[in-house]
């Protein structure tokens, strides 16, 4: 097949959304006028919605009382308005005269349908094709009227050129006949200019009008690209090229720079909005590059589909097919028996059931395949009939179906021969707590397909998309307790959020903030620079169950609740949240130091939900106390004892207290500075230090309860049950006792410190002790924690971790560090 004329052609196709109104026609004309090629073929769909209206006319004609004339009038009015807006008066008269004749022809056909109450395939094709005739003829007249492009503008009715014959695989083009007709249509003009071509429609060998089926206008563009031996085909639509995922489900999906034909076909097969594989075939066979562009943003990035694309991306896109069912045929009698697969797929073929994916283990014990959900019950019935004897004899144990599934496909030529791609896919799915039901991968390694639960499909899509850095790793974050520490944490998150997003593609999206009485929920994320105003304006009554459900939405791959409270009520929910797939980050000591049985159940719930539980800030605020303990144990060191000043609050009190000011005044000062718990008695009672010893002891493997810790409390017995206000008001009554202890220690050249001690055999005690002025515990900064690890390795010279152990900023920083650590566990590249 030779080119009709010796000239470089480019073919541009515009879909219905690009031709919605007069402004759209003007935009398309401007695009065509800016093209550098001397010869341009413009394939046009019907104006947006017109094809559906035309098919609706036929449906109305088949109904006894269907008023198709009113719909015809609407079509007339719409095209009349376009012509009067776009064309000169004389050109509009000519266009509308032909429109009236064709509308009369349609009405005559519909009258015949009304009489028979049935429309044939030929009638549907005839009527449906008028939309392209009207839009392309209008565009040809409009472009000629503008006179901004050199060369003539001609209208070409594709029914006069393209000859197709429908078969089992769709329309088959008669290339020789079509090429001859195009040559005749173009004539001998060596400067063909611009062709405005009807998309979607063609003719059969007898000359009867027909259509090219689904995505017919794209097919038309590919056909004319091949017939004209075009240098390129441009498909203009309403999106910027081909996206790496469905933007409705992955909002930060990006435009793919270049795809091979095979990659485009794989993505299209699995539901991506790419040119349909069948429609690409003419261009593929002649290696004509195809560009996917945005009519409404012609200068935006586009996607090139060609034989040998140049792209640095190993994975080009992640897409999915919804409403899938998995059919499983299982039985020991299948092992080593030839023909089982042939019988299975033959039975499904005879019933006209489409098989989308096939998976079989090497043991041959089972075969499963994915089919459309609506065909699943029929598929099970057919297979039970086909294998009735084997089922009866027990050679096959079951034919089962799971109808609530989806297929996730990861596509990219660059995956071939690259180790670790599958590991990254399954690692991302595992981190997102998505169960994989079946797996399929072709020998080309271009596609990895997995079957996942339908309810987890969006979460799976986002997790895998992010794992290949095609989009940000998104964590749905909920913060409970926006008080002293929580408020500072939100400030820290606000200051770093944009940097983490731009440098590491990490999206820490705070979608909920809850106090004890109210909560603020946001679907797209709370604006952290103004969260207080939004909280005051839009908060609703607090409900921990509803809060967790909101943060733990299925469509975001990773979910975390950060508990900044000291509440036992909140901590009691941890096990359920972890089991539900929600990660926990917290400085709250209640869960890890509570009832030992509850603690063990909490640890077990992490395995159930495949989740992470991070609590470094429970012991040393921002200090790496727990991590140091774990590192020592995991590298084989033996812990003999742990001792230290574990309370930044008590460290501050005994550092500042020198007898010149009342101890009670320093307690109140520490509370005002945010160094104490909301109720200072939680610190002064020694319970906070005791809980830290319990946490460390349990990390060591000790079965400790709070009752096992000998605690010296600094809270007077008759103030234990009073309100916080009464406690602070009456505490000065007891200043003398602590002053006496201070004076006694000073007389011996010693200082008072509140310390905790824990041994490997489980002895634990906390209380006030005296230390020489040269001791490490006597020489610390105001709020320092200092922890000494005596181990087999660090025996004569214990390992010391020291630094600020109290204050909102360092505690929030410790929580933030745990959050980033969690992000890294989940695949973020930090």
PDB file of C-alpha atoms in Angstrom, residues 24 34 77 144-145 177 184 306 333 335 560-561 566 570 582 604 646 656 694 700 710-711 723 730 754 760 809 827:
ATOM      1  CA  UNK A  24     -14.459  23.841  21.992  1.00  0.00           C
ATOM      2  CA  UNK A  34      -0.813  25.637  14.753  1.00  0.00           C
ATOM      3  CA  UNK A  77     -31.546  23.168  17.933  1.00  0.00           C
ATOM      4  CA  UNK A 144     -12.422  27.133   5.932  1.00  0.00           C
ATOM      5  CA  UNK A 145     -14.263  30.231   7.154  1.00  0.00           C
ATOM      6  CA  UNK A 177     -10.101  -1.421  -1.191  1.00  0.00           C
ATOM      7  CA  UNK A 184      -9.746   8.372  -5.628  1.00  0.00           C
ATOM      8  CA  UNK A 306       5.666   4.099  20.035  1.00  0.00           C
ATOM      9  CA  UNK A 333      -7.348 -36.155  41.182  1.00  0.00           C
ATOM     10  CA  UNK A 335      -2.438 -33.977  39.677  1.00  0.00           C
ATOM     11  CA  UNK A 560      -1.876   5.699  61.865  1.00  0.00           C
ATOM     12  CA  UNK A 561      -3.340   7.081  65.068  1.00  0.00           C
ATOM     13  CA  UNK A 566      -2.098   9.967  79.053  1.00  0.00           C
ATOM     14  CA  UNK A 570      -7.746   5.760  74.684  1.00  0.00           C
ATOM     15  CA  UNK A 582      -4.235   0.975  61.978  1.00  0.00           C
ATOM     16  CA  UNK A 604      -0.472 -10.198  69.488  1.00  0.00           C
ATOM     17  CA  UNK A 646      13.649   8.643  84.060  1.00  0.00           C
ATOM     18  CA  UNK A 656      16.195  23.583  90.635  1.00  0.00           C
ATOM     19  CA  UNK A 694       7.650  -1.717  83.595  1.00  0.00           C
ATOM     20  CA  UNK A 700      13.763  -7.205  78.454  1.00  0.00           C
ATOM     21  CA  UNK A 710       8.558  -0.569  95.111  1.00  0.00           C
ATOM     22  CA  UNK A 711       7.467   3.058  94.776  1.00  0.00           C
ATOM     23  CA  UNK A 723      -8.695  17.975  92.691  1.00  0.00           C
ATOM     24  CA  UNK A 730      -2.372  22.759  99.695  1.00  0.00           C
ATOM     25  CA  UNK A 754      14.584  10.682  92.089  1.00  0.00           C
ATOM     26  CA  UNK A 760      17.701  -8.632  85.241  1.00  0.00           C
ATOM     27  CA  UNK A 809       9.092  20.142  71.998  1.00  0.00           C
ATOM     28  CA  UNK A 827       8.371   1.925  52.175  1.00  0.00           C
TER      29      UNK A 827
END
